[in-house]
PDB file of C-alpha atoms and ligand atoms in Angstrom:
ATOM      1  CA  MET A   1       0.000   0.000   0.000  1.00  0.00           C
ATOM      2  CA  ARG A   2       1.350   3.410  -0.993  1.00  0.00           C
ATOM      3  CA  THR A   3       0.792   6.273   1.463  1.00  0.00           C
ATOM      4  CA  PRO A   4      -0.939   9.131  -0.383  1.00  0.00           C
ATOM      5  CA  ILE A   5       0.961  12.405  -0.550  1.00  0.00           C
ATOM      6  CA  ILE A   6      -0.706  15.783  -0.944  1.00  0.00           C
ATOM      7  CA  ALA A   7       1.730  18.607  -1.702  1.00  0.00           C
ATOM      8  CA  GLY A   8       1.051  22.306  -2.133  1.00  0.00           C
ATOM      9  CA  ASN A   9       2.956  24.226  -4.785  1.00  0.00           C
ATOM     10  CA  TRP A  10       2.779  27.867  -3.763  1.00  0.00           C
ATOM     11  CA  LYS A  11       4.669  29.037  -6.871  1.00  0.00           C
ATOM     12  CA  MET A  12       5.571  32.759  -6.684  1.00  0.00           C
ATOM     13  CA  ASN A  13       3.072  33.554  -3.961  1.00  0.00           C
ATOM     14  CA  LYS A  14       3.319  34.474  -0.254  1.00  0.00           C
ATOM     15  CA  THR A  15       5.868  36.740   1.376  1.00  0.00           C
ATOM     16  CA  PRO A  16       7.398  35.423   4.634  1.00  0.00           C
ATOM     17  CA  SER A  17       4.712  37.079   6.778  1.00  0.00           C
ATOM     18  CA  GLU A  18       1.944  35.773   4.524  1.00  0.00           C
ATOM     19  CA  ALA A  19       3.578  32.328   4.509  1.00  0.00           C
ATOM     20  CA  LYS A  20       3.651  32.299   8.304  1.00  0.00           C
ATOM     21  CA  ALA A  21      -0.050  33.183   8.467  1.00  0.00           C
ATOM     22  CA  LEU A  22      -1.027  30.528   5.899  1.00  0.00           C
ATOM     23  CA  VAL A  23       0.947  27.690   7.430  1.00  0.00           C
ATOM     24  CA  SER A  24      -0.114  28.643  10.979  1.00  0.00           C
ATOM     25  CA  ALA A  25      -3.739  28.315   9.864  1.00  0.00           C
ATOM     26  CA  LEU A  26      -2.935  25.012   8.162  1.00  0.00           C
ATOM     27  CA  VAL A  27      -1.239  23.252  11.097  1.00  0.00           C
ATOM     28  CA  PRO A  28      -4.389  22.525  13.161  1.00  0.00           C
ATOM     29  CA  LEU A  29      -6.496  21.816  10.083  1.00  0.00           C
ATOM     30  CA  VAL A  30      -4.291  18.963   8.845  1.00  0.00           C
ATOM     31  CA  ALA A  31      -2.967  17.618  12.159  1.00  0.00           C
ATOM     32  CA  ASP A  32      -5.119  14.479  11.817  1.00  0.00           C
ATOM     33  CA  ALA A  33      -4.199  13.823   8.171  1.00  0.00           C
ATOM     34  CA  LYS A  34      -3.844  10.197   7.135  1.00  0.00           C
ATOM     35  CA  CYS A  35      -1.667  11.125   4.151  1.00  0.00           C
ATOM     36  CA  ASP A  36       1.735  12.809   3.890  1.00  0.00           C
ATOM     37  CA  VAL A  37       1.383  16.611   3.778  1.00  0.00           C
ATOM     38  CA  VAL A  38       3.980  18.855   2.119  1.00  0.00           C
ATOM     39  CA  VAL A  39       4.103  22.571   1.372  1.00  0.00           C
ATOM     40  CA  CYS A  40       6.519  23.645  -1.369  1.00  0.00           C
ATOM     41  CA  THR A  41       7.244  27.312  -0.888  1.00  0.00           C
ATOM     42  CA  PRO A  42       9.436  30.092  -2.246  1.00  0.00           C
ATOM     43  CA  ALA A  43      12.911  29.918  -0.705  1.00  0.00           C
ATOM     44  CA  VAL A  44      12.477  33.226   1.145  1.00  0.00           C
ATOM     45  CA  ASP A  45       9.681  31.568   3.129  1.00  0.00           C
ATOM     46  CA  PHE A  46      11.695  28.555   4.346  1.00  0.00           C
ATOM     47  CA  ALA A  47      12.699  30.083   7.682  1.00  0.00           C
ATOM     48  CA  ALA A  48       9.217  31.309   8.584  1.00  0.00           C
ATOM     49  CA  VAL A  49       7.533  28.074   7.504  1.00  0.00           C
ATOM     50  CA  SER A  50      10.000  25.684   9.122  1.00  0.00           C
ATOM     51  CA  GLU A  51       9.655  27.459  12.445  1.00  0.00           C
ATOM     52  CA  VAL A  52       5.859  27.064  12.373  1.00  0.00           C
ATOM     53  CA  ILE A  53       5.838  23.401  11.217  1.00  0.00           C
ATOM     54  CA  LYS A  54       8.460  22.207  13.685  1.00  0.00           C
ATOM     55  CA  GLY A  55       7.041  19.140  15.484  1.00  0.00           C
ATOM     56  CA  THR A  56       3.966  18.933  13.206  1.00  0.00           C
ATOM     57  CA  ASN A  57       3.103  16.489  10.414  1.00  0.00           C
ATOM     58  CA  ILE A  58       3.695  19.107   7.684  1.00  0.00           C
ATOM     59  CA  LYS A  59       6.915  18.779   5.663  1.00  0.00           C
ATOM     60  CA  LEU A  60       8.702  21.546   3.800  1.00  0.00           C
ATOM     61  CA  GLY A  61       9.443  21.453   0.079  1.00  0.00           C
ATOM     62  CA  ALA A  62      11.247  23.694  -2.393  1.00  0.00           C
ATOM     63  CA  GLU A  63      10.113  24.525  -5.919  1.00  0.00           C
ATOM     64  CA  ASN A  64      13.420  23.935  -7.714  1.00  0.00           C
ATOM     65  CA  MET A  65      17.152  23.469  -7.088  1.00  0.00           C
ATOM     66  CA  HIS A  66      20.426  23.444  -9.027  1.00  0.00           C
ATOM     67  CA  TRP A  67      22.384  20.227  -9.569  1.00  0.00           C
ATOM     68  CA  LYS A  68      25.847  21.544  -8.693  1.00  0.00           C
ATOM     69  CA  GLU A  69      27.022  21.510  -5.094  1.00  0.00           C
ATOM     70  CA  SER A  70      28.213  25.137  -5.158  1.00  0.00           C
ATOM     71  CA  GLY A  71      29.855  27.658  -7.428  1.00  0.00           C
ATOM     72  CA  ALA A  72      29.310  30.537  -9.810  1.00  0.00           C
ATOM     73  CA  PHE A  73      25.583  30.090 -10.523  1.00  0.00           C
ATOM     74  CA  THR A  74      24.101  33.471  -9.630  1.00  0.00           C
ATOM     75  CA  GLY A  75      20.565  33.225  -8.327  1.00  0.00           C
ATOM     76  CA  GLU A  76      20.564  29.444  -7.865  1.00  0.00           C
ATOM     77  CA  LEU A  77      20.172  27.249  -4.773  1.00  0.00           C
ATOM     78  CA  SER A  78      22.003  23.997  -3.974  1.00  0.00           C
ATOM     79  CA  ALA A  79      20.692  20.847  -2.339  1.00  0.00           C
ATOM     80  CA  ALA A  80      22.813  21.555   0.767  1.00  0.00           C
ATOM     81  CA  MET A  81      21.226  24.989   1.103  1.00  0.00           C
ATOM     82  CA  LEU A  82      17.778  23.449   0.959  1.00  0.00           C
ATOM     83  CA  LYS A  83      18.659  20.701   3.451  1.00  0.00           C
ATOM     84  CA  GLU A  84      20.057  23.132   5.990  1.00  0.00           C
ATOM     85  CA  SER A  85      16.873  25.206   5.636  1.00  0.00           C
ATOM     86  CA  GLY A  86      14.727  22.238   6.704  1.00  0.00           C
ATOM     87  CA  VAL A  87      13.618  21.242   3.207  1.00  0.00           C
ATOM     88  CA  GLU A  88      12.819  17.547   2.616  1.00  0.00           C
ATOM     89  CA  TYR A  89      11.107  17.596  -0.794  1.00  0.00           C
ATOM     90  CA  VAL A  90      11.876  19.474  -4.010  1.00  0.00           C
ATOM     91  CA  ILE A  91       9.703  19.938  -7.083  1.00  0.00           C
ATOM     92  CA  LEU A  92      11.744  19.347 -10.241  1.00  0.00           C
ATOM     93  CA  GLY A  93      10.856  19.932 -13.877  1.00  0.00           C
ATOM     94  CA  HIS A  94       7.600  21.756 -13.252  1.00  0.00           C
ATOM     95  CA  SER A  95       6.034  22.719 -16.590  1.00  0.00           C
ATOM     96  CA  GLU A  96       6.412  26.409 -15.723  1.00  0.00           C
ATOM     97  CA  ARG A  97      10.180  25.861 -15.327  1.00  0.00           C
ATOM     98  CA  ARG A  98      10.208  23.976 -18.635  1.00  0.00           C
ATOM     99  CA  GLN A  99       8.118  26.653 -20.387  1.00  0.00           C
ATOM    100  CA  TYR A 100       9.618  29.893 -19.028  1.00  0.00           C
ATOM    101  CA  PHE A 101      13.097  28.972 -17.759  1.00  0.00           C
ATOM    102  CA  GLY A 102      14.539  26.592 -20.322  1.00  0.00           C
ATOM    103  CA  GLU A 103      14.272  23.446 -18.201  1.00  0.00           C
ATOM    104  CA  THR A 104      14.888  20.308 -20.264  1.00  0.00           C
ATOM    105  CA  ASP A 105      14.560  16.596 -19.585  1.00  0.00           C
ATOM    106  CA  ALA A 106      18.361  16.434 -19.355  1.00  0.00           C
ATOM    107  CA  THR A 107      18.554  19.117 -16.648  1.00  0.00           C
ATOM    108  CA  VAL A 108      15.617  17.563 -14.788  1.00  0.00           C
ATOM    109  CA  ASN A 109      17.683  14.387 -14.695  1.00  0.00           C
ATOM    110  CA  LEU A 110      20.758  16.206 -13.339  1.00  0.00           C
ATOM    111  CA  ARG A 111      18.640  17.867 -10.646  1.00  0.00           C
ATOM    112  CA  THR A 112      16.994  14.536  -9.762  1.00  0.00           C
ATOM    113  CA  LEU A 113      20.337  12.786  -9.316  1.00  0.00           C
ATOM    114  CA  ALA A 114      21.661  15.660  -7.163  1.00  0.00           C
ATOM    115  CA  ALA A 115      18.519  15.774  -5.028  1.00  0.00           C
ATOM    116  CA  VAL A 116      18.529  12.028  -4.336  1.00  0.00           C
ATOM    117  CA  LYS A 117      22.269  12.077  -3.585  1.00  0.00           C
ATOM    118  CA  ALA A 118      21.654  14.811  -1.012  1.00  0.00           C
ATOM    119  CA  GLY A 119      18.810  12.901   0.643  1.00  0.00           C
ATOM    120  CA  LEU A 120      16.001  15.105  -0.663  1.00  0.00           C
ATOM    121  CA  THR A 121      12.854  13.567  -2.132  1.00  0.00           C
ATOM    122  CA  PRO A 122      12.248  14.902  -5.625  1.00  0.00           C
ATOM    123  CA  ILE A 123       8.736  15.520  -6.903  1.00  0.00           C
ATOM    124  CA  ILE A 124       9.391  15.080 -10.621  1.00  0.00           C
ATOM    125  CA  CYS A 125       6.830  16.711 -12.887  1.00  0.00           C
ATOM    126  CA  VAL A 126       5.887  15.286 -16.259  1.00  0.00           C
ATOM    127  CA  GLY A 127       2.938  15.973 -18.544  1.00  0.00           C
ATOM    128  CA  GLU A 128       1.788  16.779 -22.021  1.00  0.00           C
ATOM    129  CA  LYS A 129       0.623  19.996 -23.670  1.00  0.00           C
ATOM    130  CA  LYS A 130      -2.848  20.229 -25.200  1.00  0.00           C
ATOM    131  CA  GLU A 131      -1.594  19.831 -28.772  1.00  0.00           C
ATOM    132  CA  GLU A 132       0.501  16.809 -27.769  1.00  0.00           C
ATOM    133  CA  ARG A 133      -2.556  15.092 -26.278  1.00  0.00           C
ATOM    134  CA  GLU A 134      -4.598  15.909 -29.358  1.00  0.00           C
ATOM    135  CA  ALA A 135      -1.877  14.497 -31.608  1.00  0.00           C
ATOM    136  CA  GLY A 136      -1.884  11.250 -29.614  1.00  0.00           C
ATOM    137  CA  TYR A 137       1.596  11.633 -28.126  1.00  0.00           C
ATOM    138  CA  THR A 138       0.699  11.667 -24.434  1.00  0.00           C
ATOM    139  CA  ASN A 139       1.816   8.140 -23.575  1.00  0.00           C
ATOM    140  CA  ALA A 140       5.078   8.309 -25.523  1.00  0.00           C
ATOM    141  CA  LEU A 141       5.889  11.723 -24.088  1.00  0.00           C
ATOM    142  CA  VAL A 142       5.267  10.942 -20.408  1.00  0.00           C
ATOM    143  CA  THR A 143       7.186   7.672 -20.805  1.00  0.00           C
ATOM    144  CA  TYR A 144      10.168   9.526 -22.275  1.00  0.00           C
ATOM    145  CA  GLN A 145      10.060  12.352 -19.693  1.00  0.00           C
ATOM    146  CA  THR A 146       9.840   9.854 -16.831  1.00  0.00           C
ATOM    147  CA  LEU A 147      12.641   7.566 -17.966  1.00  0.00           C
ATOM    148  CA  ILE A 148      15.035  10.425 -18.775  1.00  0.00           C
ATOM    149  CA  ALA A 149      14.367  12.036 -15.387  1.00  0.00           C
ATOM    150  CA  LEU A 150      15.083   8.791 -13.502  1.00  0.00           C
ATOM    151  CA  SER A 151      18.086   7.721 -15.579  1.00  0.00           C
ATOM    152  CA  GLY A 152      21.057   6.825 -13.379  1.00  0.00           C
ATOM    153  CA  LEU A 153      19.037   6.046 -10.242  1.00  0.00           C
ATOM    154  CA  THR A 154      18.894   2.534  -8.789  1.00  0.00           C
ATOM    155  CA  ALA A 155      15.559   0.736  -8.435  1.00  0.00           C
ATOM    156  CA  GLU A 156      15.815   1.252  -4.683  1.00  0.00           C
ATOM    157  CA  GLN A 157      16.163   5.015  -5.182  1.00  0.00           C
ATOM    158  CA  VAL A 158      13.373   5.129  -7.747  1.00  0.00           C
ATOM    159  CA  ALA A 159      11.005   3.458  -5.273  1.00  0.00           C
ATOM    160  CA  LYS A 160      11.318   6.513  -2.995  1.00  0.00           C
ATOM    161  CA  VAL A 161      10.856   9.361  -5.476  1.00  0.00           C
ATOM    162  CA  VAL A 162       7.542  11.074  -6.148  1.00  0.00           C
ATOM    163  CA  ILE A 163       6.348  11.720  -9.689  1.00  0.00           C
ATOM    164  CA  ALA A 164       3.648  14.279 -10.475  1.00  0.00           C
ATOM    165  CA  TYR A 165       1.628  13.822 -13.632  1.00  0.00           C
ATOM    166  CA  GLU A 166       0.545  17.317 -14.576  1.00  0.00           C
ATOM    167  CA  PRO A 167      -1.121  17.762 -17.951  1.00  0.00           C
ATOM    168  CA  VAL A 168       0.018  21.261 -18.928  1.00  0.00           C
ATOM    169  CA  TRP A 169      -3.425  22.165 -20.250  1.00  0.00           C
ATOM    170  CA  ALA A 170      -4.915  21.524 -16.804  1.00  0.00           C
ATOM    171  CA  ILE A 171      -2.556  23.726 -14.788  1.00  0.00           C
ATOM    172  CA  GLY A 172      -4.149  26.888 -13.463  1.00  0.00           C
ATOM    173  CA  THR A 173      -6.853  26.680 -16.097  1.00  0.00           C
ATOM    174  CA  GLY A 174      -9.723  25.192 -14.148  1.00  0.00           C
ATOM    175  CA  LEU A 175      -9.665  22.319 -16.660  1.00  0.00           C
ATOM    176  CA  THR A 176      -8.992  19.008 -14.950  1.00  0.00           C
ATOM    177  CA  ALA A 177      -8.190  15.717 -16.592  1.00  0.00           C
ATOM    178  CA  THR A 178     -11.105  13.379 -16.013  1.00  0.00           C
ATOM    179  CA  ASP A 179     -10.563  10.854 -13.247  1.00  0.00           C
ATOM    180  CA  GLU A 180     -10.184   8.141 -15.865  1.00  0.00           C
ATOM    181  CA  GLN A 181      -7.774  10.154 -18.067  1.00  0.00           C
ATOM    182  CA  ALA A 182      -5.549  10.920 -15.088  1.00  0.00           C
ATOM    183  CA  ASN A 183      -5.660   7.315 -13.902  1.00  0.00           C
ATOM    184  CA  GLU A 184      -4.855   5.959 -17.345  1.00  0.00           C
ATOM    185  CA  THR A 185      -1.853   8.227 -17.941  1.00  0.00           C
ATOM    186  CA  ILE A 186      -0.510   7.609 -14.442  1.00  0.00           C
ATOM    187  CA  GLY A 187      -0.816   3.908 -15.195  1.00  0.00           C
ATOM    188  CA  VAL A 188       1.299   4.482 -18.314  1.00  0.00           C
ATOM    189  CA  ILE A 189       3.933   6.262 -16.196  1.00  0.00           C
ATOM    190  CA  ARG A 190       3.949   3.378 -13.699  1.00  0.00           C
ATOM    191  CA  GLU A 191       4.434   0.838 -16.479  1.00  0.00           C
ATOM    192  CA  ALA A 192       7.300   2.934 -17.876  1.00  0.00           C
ATOM    193  CA  VAL A 193       8.934   2.765 -14.436  1.00  0.00           C
ATOM    194  CA  ARG A 194       8.293  -0.990 -14.320  1.00  0.00           C
ATOM    195  CA  SER A 195       9.913  -1.545 -17.713  1.00  0.00           C
ATOM    196  CA  VAL A 196      13.281  -0.417 -16.321  1.00  0.00           C
ATOM    197  CA  TYR A 197      13.048  -0.661 -12.515  1.00  0.00           C
ATOM    198  CA  GLY A 198      10.733  -3.641 -12.036  1.00  0.00           C
ATOM    199  CA  ASP A 199       8.855  -3.821  -8.743  1.00  0.00           C
ATOM    200  CA  ALA A 200       9.952  -0.299  -7.727  1.00  0.00           C
ATOM    201  CA  ALA A 201       6.958   0.720  -9.866  1.00  0.00           C
ATOM    202  CA  ASP A 202       4.631  -0.592  -7.158  1.00  0.00           C
ATOM    203  CA  GLU A 203       6.243   1.635  -4.546  1.00  0.00           C
ATOM    204  CA  VAL A 204       6.823   4.883  -6.415  1.00  0.00           C
ATOM    205  CA  ARG A 205       4.129   7.408  -5.614  1.00  0.00           C
ATOM    206  CA  ILE A 206       2.567   9.193  -8.588  1.00  0.00           C
ATOM    207  CA  GLN A 207       0.487  12.305  -7.977  1.00  0.00           C
ATOM    208  CA  TYR A 208      -1.979  14.065 -10.216  1.00  0.00           C
ATOM    209  CA  GLY A 209      -1.674  17.840 -10.597  1.00  0.00           C
ATOM    210  CA  GLY A 210      -3.654  20.404 -12.539  1.00  0.00           C
ATOM    211  CA  SER A 211      -6.597  22.322 -11.089  1.00  0.00           C
ATOM    212  CA  MET A 212      -7.081  19.730  -8.331  1.00  0.00           C
ATOM    213  CA  ASN A 213      -9.342  21.226  -5.668  1.00  0.00           C
ATOM    214  CA  PRO A 214     -11.742  20.400  -2.807  1.00  0.00           C
ATOM    215  CA  LYS A 215     -14.487  19.510  -5.302  1.00  0.00           C
ATOM    216  CA  ASN A 216     -12.660  17.125  -7.624  1.00  0.00           C
ATOM    217  CA  CYS A 217     -10.074  15.592  -5.269  1.00  0.00           C
ATOM    218  CA  LYS A 218     -12.288  12.757  -4.003  1.00  0.00           C
ATOM    219  CA  GLY A 219     -12.949  11.346  -7.473  1.00  0.00           C
ATOM    220  CA  LEU A 220      -9.331  11.632  -8.538  1.00  0.00           C
ATOM    221  CA  MET A 221      -8.015  10.073  -5.339  1.00  0.00           C
ATOM    222  CA  ALA A 222     -10.458   7.155  -5.646  1.00  0.00           C
ATOM    223  CA  GLN A 223      -8.604   6.033  -8.782  1.00  0.00           C
ATOM    224  CA  PRO A 224      -6.271   3.108  -8.105  1.00  0.00           C
ATOM    225  CA  GLU A 225      -3.179   4.557  -9.789  1.00  0.00           C
ATOM    226  CA  ILE A 226      -3.402   8.061  -8.262  1.00  0.00           C
ATOM    227  CA  ASP A 227      -1.343   8.364  -5.070  1.00  0.00           C
ATOM    228  CA  GLY A 228      -1.776  12.039  -4.294  1.00  0.00           C
ATOM    229  CA  GLY A 229      -1.931  15.543  -5.650  1.00  0.00           C
ATOM    230  CA  LEU A 230       0.308  18.493  -6.438  1.00  0.00           C
ATOM    231  CA  ILE A 231      -1.892  21.453  -5.700  1.00  0.00           C
ATOM    232  CA  GLY A 232      -1.287  24.984  -6.965  1.00  0.00           C
ATOM    233  CA  GLY A 233      -4.131  27.485  -6.636  1.00  0.00           C
ATOM    234  CA  ALA A 234      -6.043  25.513  -3.996  1.00  0.00           C
ATOM    235  CA  SER A 235      -2.962  25.323  -1.753  1.00  0.00           C
ATOM    236  CA  LEU A 236      -2.996  29.080  -1.158  1.00  0.00           C
ATOM    237  CA  LYS A 237      -6.013  28.935   1.153  1.00  0.00           C
ATOM    238  CA  ALA A 238      -5.682  26.849   4.315  1.00  0.00           C
ATOM    239  CA  GLU A 239      -9.313  25.647   4.264  1.00  0.00           C
ATOM    240  CA  ASP A 240      -9.146  24.554   0.624  1.00  0.00           C
ATOM    241  CA  PHE A 241      -5.825  22.773   0.997  1.00  0.00           C
ATOM    242  CA  SER A 242      -7.060  21.061   4.148  1.00  0.00           C
ATOM    243  CA  LYS A 243     -10.115  19.800   2.273  1.00  0.00           C
ATOM    244  CA  VAL A 244      -7.861  18.261  -0.382  1.00  0.00           C
ATOM    245  CA  VAL A 245      -5.723  16.682   2.365  1.00  0.00           C
ATOM    246  CA  HIS A 246      -8.980  15.183   3.712  1.00  0.00           C
ATOM    247  CA  PHE A 247      -9.997  13.941   0.254  1.00  0.00           C
ATOM    248  CA  ASP A 248     -11.689  10.873   1.729  1.00  0.00           C
ATOM    249  CA  ALA A 249     -13.814  12.775   4.282  1.00  0.00           C
TER     250      ALA A 249
HETATM  251  P1  PGA B   1      -2.944  24.318 -10.192  1.00  0.00           P
HETATM  252  O1  PGA B   1      -1.362  24.093 -10.253  1.00  0.00           O
HETATM  253  O2  PGA B   1      -3.450  23.428  -9.099  1.00  0.00           O
HETATM  254  O3  PGA B   1      -3.112  25.784  -9.879  1.00  0.00           O
HETATM  255  O4  PGA B   1      -3.499  23.948 -11.530  1.00  0.00           O
HETATM  256  C1  PGA B   1      -0.794  22.821 -10.111  1.00  0.00           C
HETATM  257  C2  PGA B   1       0.681  22.894 -10.337  1.00  0.00           C
HETATM  258  O5  PGA B   1       1.120  23.672 -11.207  1.00  0.00           O
HETATM  259  O6  PGA B   1       1.474  22.202  -9.671  1.00  0.00           O
END
C-alpha cells in the first residue's frame, strides 16, 4: 500500500509574513491527516515556515534546485542549502520551469540525481501539452520524460521518489483531466517505471496535478493509480488545501 501524498505548490506567492499566516492556519487543520502533507514554498519563506511546522506532520518542500554543489551560478540554490533550511522535498521539472526557464529533460535528470544524492525527495513533474494530447503523443511523451528524469538512479532510489503527472493544459486553467484520463496516464507512467526498474513501480508514488481542488479531489483520489496531488491554486487557502488533504472525508 502506498501512502498518499498531498503537496502544495505555492509558486511565486506568499511573502514570509503571509507564509507564516497561511501555514499557521494550516497546522491545526491537517494535524489528523492520514496522508503525507507537504508545502513547497518560495525559498524566502523557508525560515518562517520551518519554524511554524516544527514538530507537526507538515513537511517543507522547495520549488526547484540546481544540480551543482556550489559555485558561480548566480541566483541558484544547492541541495545543501535546501537541506540546511529544513527542506525535505523538491519539485523538479515543473512545466512552468520547462516553459519559461529553459528546463529540459536532461537538466531535470541532473537535478533529480543531485537531489537524491543529497537525501532530498524529488517531486518530478511530467505531462503533455494540449496539442501533444490531441496528436496522440501523451503516452510516448510521459514515458520519455519519466525515464530520462530517472536515468542513473537505482531501483531502490526510484522506489522513494515522487512523480507528479501534470497535464500542462490543466494547470491553473480550471480544466482538470477526467478521473479516468488521469488514472490511465498515471498507469502508463507506472508501467514505464516498471519496464526499467521492475517492482519499484509498485512503490513509487505518482500524484496528479492540474486544477485539483476540494471539489474534484475525491474522485481523482479514488482512482487506483493516483497516489496524491500536487496542488497549486487551492494550496494558497488553508481551508481549501485542508479539504484536499482530507480527500476521503
Ligand atoms: P494548479 O497548479 O493546481 O493551480 O493547476 C498545479 C501545479 O502547477 O502544480
